[in-house]
Short mmCIF file of C-alpha atoms in Angstrom, two decimals:
data_model
loop_
_atom_site.label_atom_id
_atom_site.label_comp_id
_atom_site.label_asym_id
_atom_site.label_seq_id
_atom_site.Cartn_x
_atom_site.Cartn_y
_atom_site.Cartn_z
CA MET S 852 109.34 101.48 95.51
CA LYS S 853 110.31 99.94 98.87
CA LEU S 854 111.16 102.10 101.83
CA SER S 855 114.62 100.57 102.03
CA SER S 856 115.23 101.42 98.37
CA LYS S 857 114.13 105.01 98.88
CA LEU S 858 116.40 105.37 101.93
CA ILE S 859 119.32 103.87 100.07
CA LEU S 860 118.75 106.21 97.12
CA PHE S 861 118.45 109.17 99.39
CA ILE S 862 121.56 108.34 101.37
CA THR S 863 123.56 107.68 98.15
CA GLY S 864 122.25 110.85 96.61
CA SER S 865 123.10 112.97 99.59
CA LYS S 866 126.61 111.53 99.76
CA LEU S 867 127.14 112.25 96.10
CA ALA S 868 125.85 115.78 96.57
CA VAL S 869 128.33 116.25 99.43
CA VAL S 870 131.21 114.97 97.19
CA LEU S 871 130.23 117.23 94.33
CA LEU S 872 129.94 120.26 96.61
CA PHE S 873 133.22 119.42 98.21
CA ILE S 874 134.93 119.09 94.80
CA VAL S 875 133.59 122.52 93.86
CA LEU S 876 134.67 124.13 97.06
CA LEU S 877 137.94 122.17 97.46
CA PRO S 878 140.30 124.65 95.60
CA PHE S 879 138.91 127.50 97.77
CA LEU S 880 139.25 125.48 100.89
CA VAL S 881 142.82 124.47 100.15
CA ASP S 882 143.76 128.05 99.21
CA GLY S 883 142.34 129.22 102.48
CA ILE S 884 144.16 126.55 104.44
CA VAL S 885 147.41 127.29 102.70
CA ALA S 886 146.95 131.03 103.28
CA GLU S 887 146.26 130.51 106.94
CA TYR S 888 149.24 128.17 107.28
CA THR S 889 151.52 130.67 105.46
CA THR S 890 150.39 133.42 107.84
CA TYR S 891 151.05 131.19 110.81
CA SER S 892 154.50 130.28 109.47
CA LEU S 893 155.44 133.83 108.82
CA ARG S 894 154.34 134.82 112.33
CA ARG S 895 156.36 132.01 113.84
CA GLN S 896 159.40 133.18 112.02
CA GLN S 897 158.75 136.70 113.10
CA ASP S 898 158.54 135.70 116.76
CA LYS S 899 161.78 133.64 116.37
CA VAL S 900 163.70 136.66 114.87
CA ILE S 901 162.56 139.04 117.54
CA LYS S 902 163.43 136.51 120.27
CA ILE S 903 166.94 136.13 118.82
CA VAL S 904 167.27 139.94 118.69
CA GLN S 905 166.22 140.30 122.26
CA GLN S 906 168.67 137.58 123.37
CA LYS S 907 171.66 138.29 121.20
CA GLY S 908 171.14 141.88 120.13
CA ILE S 909 170.43 143.56 116.82
CA ASN S 910 174.04 143.22 115.68
CA HIS S 911 173.50 139.46 115.47
CA TYR S 912 171.83 140.31 112.11
CA LEU S 913 173.18 143.76 111.15
CA GLN S 914 176.90 143.07 111.93
CA ASN S 915 177.40 146.86 112.27
CA ASP S 916 175.83 147.34 108.81
CA ASP S 917 172.85 149.54 108.10
CA SER S 918 170.62 146.66 107.01
CA TYR S 919 170.47 142.90 106.80
CA GLY S 920 169.17 140.65 103.98
CA SER S 921 169.31 136.92 103.42
CA TYR S 922 167.54 134.51 101.12
CA THR S 923 167.57 130.84 100.32
CA MET S 924 169.45 129.32 97.40
CA LEU S 925 166.32 129.11 95.17
CA LYS S 926 165.12 132.52 96.40
CA GLU S 927 161.94 130.90 97.73
CA GLU S 928 162.25 132.71 101.05
CA TYR S 929 164.04 135.84 102.26
CA ILE S 930 164.42 137.87 105.42
CA ALA S 931 165.33 141.59 105.56
CA LEU S 932 166.02 143.84 108.59
CA GLU S 933 166.63 147.57 108.46
CA PRO S 934 166.02 150.70 110.52
CA ALA S 935 162.52 152.08 110.21
CA PRO S 936 161.41 155.72 110.20
CA THR S 937 160.56 157.11 113.66
CA GLY S 938 156.90 157.05 114.57
CA VAL S 939 155.94 154.50 111.85
CA GLU S 940 154.19 151.28 113.03
CA ILE S 941 153.66 148.49 110.49
CA ASP S 942 152.23 145.01 111.12
CA THR S 943 150.83 143.51 108.02
CA ILE S 944 151.03 140.55 105.57
CA LYS S 945 150.51 141.22 101.89
CA THR S 946 151.38 139.92 98.48
CA ALA S 947 154.01 142.06 96.64
CA GLN S 948 156.93 141.83 94.27
CA ARG S 949 160.57 142.07 95.24
CA VAL S 950 163.78 142.15 93.13
CA VAL S 951 166.33 139.62 94.31
CA GLU S 952 169.58 139.52 92.30
CA GLN S 953 167.84 141.04 89.26
CA ASP S 954 164.96 138.58 89.46
CA THR S 955 161.48 140.05 90.12
CA LEU S 956 159.52 137.52 92.18
CA THR S 957 156.08 137.62 93.82
CA TYR S 958 156.19 137.01 97.53
CA ARG S 959 153.78 136.73 100.38
CA ILE S 960 155.49 139.27 102.73
CA LEU S 961 155.21 139.84 106.47
CA MET S 962 156.15 143.45 107.45
CA HIS S 963 156.57 144.19 111.10
CA THR S 964 158.16 147.14 113.00
CA PHE S 965 159.59 146.73 116.45
CA ASN S 966 161.92 148.72 118.83
CA PHE S 967 165.30 147.69 120.17
CA ASP S 968 167.47 149.92 122.30
CA GLN S 969 164.86 152.68 121.66
CA LYS S 970 165.42 152.47 117.94
CA PRO S 971 162.72 151.35 115.42
CA TYR S 972 163.45 148.52 113.01
CA LEU S 973 161.49 147.08 110.09
CA LEU S 974 161.42 143.30 109.67
CA GLU S 975 160.40 141.72 106.36
CA ILE S 976 159.96 137.92 105.86
CA GLY S 977 158.79 136.67 102.51
CA LYS S 978 157.85 133.44 100.77
CA THR S 979 157.32 133.09 97.09
CA ILE S 980 153.81 132.48 95.87
CA ASN S 981 155.08 129.57 93.71
CA SER S 982 156.57 127.80 96.75
CA ILE S 983 153.36 128.27 98.69
CA ASN S 984 151.08 126.95 95.86
CA GLN S 985 153.25 124.01 94.89
CA TYR S 986 151.43 121.84 97.45
CA ASN S 987 147.90 123.00 96.47
CA LYS S 988 147.18 120.18 93.99
CA PRO S 989 148.69 117.42 96.08
CA LEU S 990 146.63 118.68 99.04
CA GLN S 991 143.52 118.75 96.90
CA ARG S 992 144.08 115.23 95.66
CA THR S 993 144.80 113.99 99.20
CA ALA S 994 141.76 115.71 100.60
CA LEU S 995 139.59 114.36 97.81
CA TYR S 996 140.86 110.78 98.27
CA VAL S 997 140.31 111.02 102.02
CA LEU S 998 136.79 112.39 101.46
CA ILE S 999 135.87 109.67 98.98
CA GLY S 1000 137.17 107.01 101.39
CA LEU S 1001 135.17 108.54 104.23
CA ILE S 1002 132.06 108.74 102.00
CA ILE S 1003 132.37 105.10 100.96
CA ALA S 1004 132.95 104.03 104.57
CA SER S 1005 130.00 106.13 105.85
CA LEU S 1006 127.81 104.95 102.98
CA LEU S 1007 128.50 101.31 103.81
CA PHE S 1008 127.82 101.99 107.51
CA ASP S 1009 124.59 103.91 106.65
CA LEU S 1010 123.42 101.10 104.41
CA LEU S 1011 124.12 98.47 107.04
CA PHE S 1012 122.52 100.65 109.72
CA THR S 1013 119.50 101.36 107.50
CA ARG S 1014 119.07 97.67 106.61
CA THR S 1015 119.28 96.71 110.30
CA LEU S 1016 116.96 99.55 111.31
CA ILE S 1017 114.14 98.75 108.95
CA SER S 1018 114.51 95.01 109.00
CA PRO S 1019 111.65 94.65 111.59
CA LEU S 1020 109.42 96.45 109.03
CA GLY S 1021 110.17 93.89 106.44
CA LYS S 1022 109.50 91.10 108.95
CA ILE S 1023 106.16 92.76 109.84
CA ILE S 1024 105.18 92.94 106.17
CA LYS S 1025 106.28 89.41 105.52
CA SER S 1026 104.62 87.87 108.61
CA LYS S 1027 101.47 90.04 108.81
CA LEU S 1028 100.64 90.98 105.20
CA ILE S 1029 102.33 88.88 102.50
CA ASN S 1030 100.77 85.50 101.78
CA ARG S 1031 98.23 85.91 104.55
CA LYS S 1032 94.84 84.49 103.64
CA PHE S 1033 91.59 85.66 105.06
CA PRO S 1034 90.34 84.66 107.57
CA PHE S 1035 93.55 85.09 109.53
CA LYS S 1036 93.61 81.90 111.53
CA ASP S 1037 97.30 81.16 111.63
CA TYR S 1038 99.17 82.57 114.59
CA SER S 1039 101.82 85.10 113.78
CA PRO S 1040 104.19 85.91 116.74
CA PRO S 1041 105.08 89.52 117.38
CA VAL S 1042 108.18 90.84 115.73
CA ARG S 1043 111.05 91.54 118.04
CA THR S 1044 112.25 95.15 117.72
CA SER S 1045 113.40 97.97 119.92
CA THR S 1046 111.82 100.59 117.66
CA PHE S 1047 108.58 101.80 119.22
CA ASP S 1048 107.02 102.74 115.88
CA PHE S 1049 107.53 99.25 114.41
CA LYS S 1050 106.32 97.65 117.65
CA TYR S 1051 103.18 99.82 117.57
CA LEU S 1052 102.61 98.94 113.86
CA ASP S 1053 102.94 95.22 114.56
CA GLU S 1054 100.52 95.38 117.44
CA SER S 1055 98.06 97.47 115.53
CA LEU S 1056 98.06 95.08 112.60
CA VAL S 1057 97.42 92.10 114.93
CA SER S 1058 94.60 94.02 116.61
CA LEU S 1059 93.12 94.95 113.26
CA MET S 1060 93.22 91.43 111.99
CA ASP S 1061 91.55 90.26 115.19
CA GLN S 1062 88.82 92.81 114.74
CA ILE S 1063 88.36 91.80 111.08
CA ASN S 1064 88.14 88.14 112.10
CA GLU S 1065 85.61 88.97 114.85
CA ALA S 1066 83.45 91.02 112.47
CA PHE S 1067 83.67 88.27 109.85
CA GLU S 1068 82.71 85.57 112.29
CA LYS S 1069 79.68 87.63 113.41
CA GLU S 1070 78.60 88.19 109.77
CA ARG S 1071 79.14 84.56 108.88
CA GLU S 1072 77.21 83.40 111.97
CA PHE S 1073 74.37 85.83 111.21
CA THR S 1074 74.20 84.69 107.56
CA ALA S 1075 74.14 81.02 108.55
CA ASN S 1076 71.54 81.54 111.25
CA ALA S 1077 69.37 83.79 109.12
CA SER S 1078 69.53 81.40 106.14
CA HIS S 1079 68.75 78.45 108.30
CA GLU S 1080 65.89 80.10 110.17
CA LEU S 1081 64.29 81.36 107.00
CA MET S 1082 63.84 77.83 105.68
CA THR S 1083 61.13 76.97 108.21
CA PRO S 1084 58.69 79.88 107.46
CA ILE S 1085 59.39 79.46 103.82
CA SER S 1086 58.47 75.76 103.89
CA ILE S 1087 55.32 76.56 105.89
CA LEU S 1088 54.26 79.27 103.40
CA GLN S 1089 54.97 76.95 100.48
CA ASN S 1090 52.79 74.15 101.98
CA LYS S 1091 49.94 76.59 102.66
CA MET S 1092 50.06 77.93 99.14
CA GLU S 1093 50.06 74.44 97.74
CA ASN S 1094 46.96 73.65 99.79
CA LEU S 1095 45.29 76.86 98.65
CA ILE S 1096 45.83 75.98 95.04
CA GLY S 1097 43.97 72.73 95.65
CA ASP S 1098 40.90 74.64 96.82
CA GLU S 1099 38.25 74.38 94.12
CA GLN S 1100 36.46 77.56 95.32
CA LEU S 1101 39.29 79.85 94.31
CA SER S 1102 39.03 81.69 91.04
CA ASP S 1103 41.61 81.42 88.28
CA THR S 1104 42.81 84.94 88.99
CA VAL S 1105 43.53 84.13 92.67
CA ILE S 1106 45.27 80.90 91.66
CA LEU S 1107 47.56 82.80 89.22
CA LYS S 1108 48.46 85.25 91.95
CA ILE S 1109 49.26 82.45 94.37
CA VAL S 1110 51.45 80.81 91.69
CA GLU S 1111 53.31 84.08 91.25
CA MET S 1112 53.77 84.24 95.02
CA MET S 1113 55.09 80.70 95.01
CA LYS S 1114 57.66 81.68 92.30
CA THR S 1115 58.82 84.51 94.48
CA LEU S 1116 58.98 82.20 97.43
CA ASN S 1117 61.06 79.72 95.45
CA ARG S 1118 63.50 82.51 94.65
CA LEU S 1119 63.73 83.33 98.24
CA LYS S 1120 64.31 79.65 99.05
CA LYS S 1121 67.18 79.51 96.51
CA ILE S 1122 68.77 82.57 97.97
CA SER S 1123 68.56 81.08 101.48
CA ASN S 1124 70.08 77.85 100.23
CA SER S 1125 72.86 79.69 98.44
CA LEU S 1126 73.64 81.79 101.55
CA LEU S 1127 73.62 78.67 103.66
CA LEU S 1128 75.93 76.89 101.24
CA ILE S 1129 78.37 79.85 101.28
CA SER S 1130 78.28 79.84 105.09
CA ARG S 1131 79.00 76.09 105.20
CA ILE S 1132 81.92 76.54 102.81
CA GLU S 1133 83.37 79.37 104.87
CA ASN S 1134 82.91 77.34 108.00
CA GLU S 1135 84.89 74.52 106.33
CA GLN S 1136 82.09 72.00 106.94
CA PHE S 1137 82.90 70.08 103.66
CA VAL S 1138 85.42 67.29 103.75
CA LYS S 1139 88.21 67.54 101.19
CA SER S 1140 89.04 63.88 100.60
CA ASP S 1141 87.76 63.08 97.09
CA ALA S 1142 89.79 62.40 93.92
CA VAL S 1143 88.19 63.91 90.86
CA LYS S 1144 89.00 63.87 87.17
CA PRO S 1145 88.06 67.26 85.69
CA ALA S 1146 86.98 65.74 82.38
CA ASP S 1147 84.51 63.40 84.09
CA LEU S 1148 83.22 66.20 86.26
CA VAL S 1149 82.67 68.55 83.39
CA ASN S 1150 80.76 65.78 81.45
CA GLU S 1151 78.52 65.29 84.45
CA VAL S 1152 77.66 68.99 84.42
CA ILE S 1153 77.05 68.91 80.64
CA GLU S 1154 74.68 65.97 80.94
CA GLU S 1155 72.63 67.79 83.47
CA ILE S 1156 72.24 71.07 81.55
CA SER S 1157 72.41 69.71 77.98
CA HIS S 1158 68.79 70.83 77.33
CA ARG S 1159 69.82 74.42 77.95
CA LEU S 1160 72.58 74.10 75.33
CA GLU S 1161 70.04 72.85 72.81
CA GLU S 1162 67.53 75.61 73.62
CA LYS S 1163 70.08 78.27 72.51
CA GLY S 1164 71.69 76.18 69.85
CA LEU S 1165 75.10 76.46 71.45
CA ASN S 1166 78.15 74.51 70.37
CA ILE S 1167 80.31 73.32 73.24
CA GLU S 1168 83.85 72.02 72.72
CA ILE S 1169 85.56 70.21 75.58
CA LYS S 1170 89.35 69.90 75.29
CA LEU S 1171 90.28 68.36 78.61
CA ALA S 1172 92.96 65.69 78.98
CA LYS S 1173 91.66 62.47 80.47
CA ASN S 1174 94.69 61.77 82.67
CA PRO S 1175 94.73 64.73 85.12
CA LEU S 1176 93.39 63.93 88.61
CA LEU S 1177 92.58 66.36 91.42
CA LYS S 1178 93.12 65.04 94.90
CA GLY S 1179 92.16 66.36 98.32
CA VAL S 1180 89.03 68.09 96.99
CA ASN S 1181 85.29 67.91 97.54
CA HIS S 1182 83.45 66.43 94.56
CA ASP S 1183 80.10 68.17 95.30
CA LEU S 1184 81.70 71.58 95.64
CA LEU S 1185 83.73 71.23 92.46
CA PHE S 1186 80.57 70.11 90.63
CA GLN S 1187 78.78 73.25 91.88
CA LEU S 1188 81.82 75.30 90.81
CA PHE S 1189 81.79 74.05 87.19
CA TYR S 1190 78.01 74.02 87.11
CA ASN S 1191 77.73 77.70 87.95
CA LEU S 1192 80.50 78.71 85.50
CA ILE S 1193 79.15 76.68 82.60
CA ASN S 1194 75.61 77.73 83.48
CA ASN S 1195 76.62 81.39 83.25
CA ALA S 1196 78.40 80.71 79.98
CA ILE S 1197 75.05 79.45 78.60
CA LYS S 1198 72.91 82.07 80.25
CA TYR S 1199 74.90 85.09 79.03
CA ASN S 1200 75.79 83.59 75.60
CA VAL S 1201 74.23 84.52 72.31
CA ASP S 1202 72.05 82.23 70.28
CA GLN S 1203 74.12 79.80 68.17
CA GLY S 1204 77.15 80.81 70.11
CA SER S 1205 79.94 78.66 71.41
CA ILE S 1206 81.57 77.53 74.66
CA THR S 1207 85.09 76.14 74.90
CA ILE S 1208 86.62 74.29 77.91
CA ASN S 1209 90.35 73.48 77.72
CA ASP S 1210 93.18 72.82 80.13
CA GLU S 1211 96.98 73.06 80.26
CA LEU S 1212 99.73 72.28 82.76
CA THR S 1213 101.77 75.38 83.74
CA ASN S 1214 104.66 76.10 86.04
CA LYS S 1215 102.18 77.38 88.66
CA GLY S 1216 99.73 74.48 88.42
CA TYR S 1217 96.96 72.99 86.47
CA LEU S 1218 94.88 75.52 84.49
CA ILE S 1219 91.33 75.11 83.24
CA THR S 1220 89.69 77.81 81.14
CA ILE S 1221 85.97 78.18 80.38
CA SER S 1222 85.39 80.56 77.40
CA ASP S 1223 82.21 81.71 75.81
CA SER S 1224 81.13 83.94 72.93
CA GLY S 1225 78.59 85.77 75.01
CA ILE S 1226 77.68 89.39 75.74
CA GLY S 1227 80.79 89.83 77.89
CA ILE S 1228 81.43 91.89 81.02
CA SER S 1229 82.56 95.51 81.04
CA VAL S 1230 85.90 96.46 82.59
CA GLU S 1231 84.15 98.48 85.27
CA GLU S 1232 82.06 95.51 86.40
CA GLN S 1233 84.83 92.86 86.34
CA GLY S 1234 86.14 93.90 89.77
CA PHE S 1235 82.73 93.29 91.40
CA ILE S 1236 81.37 90.15 89.79
CA PHE S 1237 82.27 87.95 92.77
CA ASP S 1238 80.54 90.22 95.31
CA ARG S 1239 77.35 88.90 96.88
CA PHE S 1240 74.09 90.29 95.39
CA ARG S 1241 76.14 92.26 92.91
CA LYS S 1242 74.62 91.62 89.48
CA THR S 1243 76.23 92.26 86.13
CA ASN S 1244 74.58 92.18 82.75
CA LEU S 1245 71.44 93.70 84.17
CA SER S 1246 69.62 93.28 80.89
CA GLU S 1247 69.08 89.71 82.00
CA ASN S 1248 66.18 89.29 84.46
CA VAL S 1249 67.62 86.08 85.91
CA GLY S 1250 69.80 85.10 88.87
CA HIS S 1251 70.02 86.60 92.32
CA GLY S 1252 73.70 87.59 92.38
CA LEU S 1253 75.09 84.68 94.37
CA GLY S 1254 76.26 82.28 91.73
CA LEU S 1255 79.74 83.73 91.31
CA SER S 1256 79.94 84.35 95.09
CA ILE S 1257 79.55 80.63 95.60
CA VAL S 1258 82.27 80.04 92.95
CA LYS S 1259 84.60 82.39 94.72
CA SER S 1260 84.00 80.72 98.09
CA ILE S 1261 84.62 77.27 96.60
CA CYS S 1262 87.81 78.48 95.02
CA GLN S 1263 89.12 80.05 98.24
CA TYR S 1264 88.25 76.87 100.20
CA HIS S 1265 90.36 74.73 97.81
CA GLY S 1266 93.10 77.28 97.24
CA ILE S 1267 92.09 77.71 93.55
CA GLU S 1268 93.02 80.97 91.89
CA ILE S 1269 90.21 82.33 89.72
CA LYS S 1270 90.57 85.07 87.09
CA VAL S 1271 88.28 86.59 84.51
CA SER S 1272 89.06 88.27 81.24
CA SER S 1273 86.20 89.68 79.20
CA GLU S 1274 85.27 92.15 76.50
CA VAL S 1275 81.74 93.47 75.88
CA GLN S 1276 79.98 91.68 73.00
CA LYS S 1277 82.95 89.41 72.43
CA GLY S 1278 82.71 86.96 75.33
CA SER S 1279 84.28 86.03 78.61
CA ALA S 1280 86.88 83.57 79.87
CA PHE S 1281 87.10 82.25 83.42
CA SER S 1282 90.40 80.71 84.38
CA LEU S 1283 90.84 78.23 87.27
CA LEU S 1284 94.41 77.57 88.42
CA PHE S 1285 94.59 74.52 90.61
CA PRO S 1286 97.72 74.51 92.81
CA SER S 1287 100.35 71.86 92.26
CA GLU S 1288 99.49 70.12 95.51
CA LEU S 1289 96.01 69.25 94.25
CA TYR S 1290 97.16 68.08 90.86
CA THR S 1291 98.42 64.61 89.99
CA LYS S 1292 98.76 62.75 86.79
CA GLY S 1293 96.22 59.97 86.84
CA ILE S 1294 96.32 56.67 84.99
#
């Protein structure tokens, strides 16, 4: 999963968690707010009554009576004032019931004692619980709507900010990693970002690619030089051995040993030639200006190795269209490509087996598949068959582990995608996908 997707999921999940938690706590929060507001309101009314008493006197309420009581029309609020016992001090807010005109109602009541003209008085101010709670649900709905609106706004802002924040990472991945082909020769400018971590990552990737290129160039140079330099002493040794074989004084045993040495020398010569070929391909020393028909090319290969097909009694079936034409390729390299693949299909096939070569035009390009009924390649080995000097099917005492490496180098040089599917004792199939820019429909 992408980093941006993970961040979006985390942000969305955290916002939803906040909403759910708020919904659970909302009734308690509203009740607490309403309770605090009721207390505040009662205290304000208390201050107002005491202020009026101090300004206008206690008779403003008592009117020469022993007590004073008043309530609203719906009995939602009431106020009572009466003398209090001497020495009693009360200042509390509580929930209690009161009887008003034969109706017993539950009130939130403020009780407060104060002195006026050296006489104690008890003040009661009450509000019914029903009148207090009548706004709870509207408050909860309003608070919930406001919260959801804020969550949506903050979520949109977070998504926009997250997308903007990590956009340099996407540019780094796109410009430095995706669709980059080794060796990294194309210049990729640094990604502009104010985030130090992304800038450091971008610079590190560029530095790492430079180091890889440098190491690859040194390895390629060494391989080319070593392969080239080996050819001279190999040729000298080969000439000397040929001259020794012509010496009549040598015994048959010595001659046989020299012949074995010459076989080993020939294998060494083939290895050097193969390494030199790979090096030349990687150095792009071959011109890609030929136009080749795959059907004609495969027939050329078959003509050259037809004797090997006869030796094993193999049946080969070629199902290639005659019209397809590959342009902008190198004929010799493609010949080597098909030669190695068909040669392997013969080498690792069973006696009286079969080889099938067919093609098809797909949405991705022109596909050629070479299938055989041979011994197959195990799943564990399929990931390493294109590595140099990495042999598979070790029961065969042939080859030096460079044939498929050459195939891979040729494919990379032409932009051909190669895949293998195989099953032990059932055969293998090598697929070559030529990109659309190489394919054209011939006459």
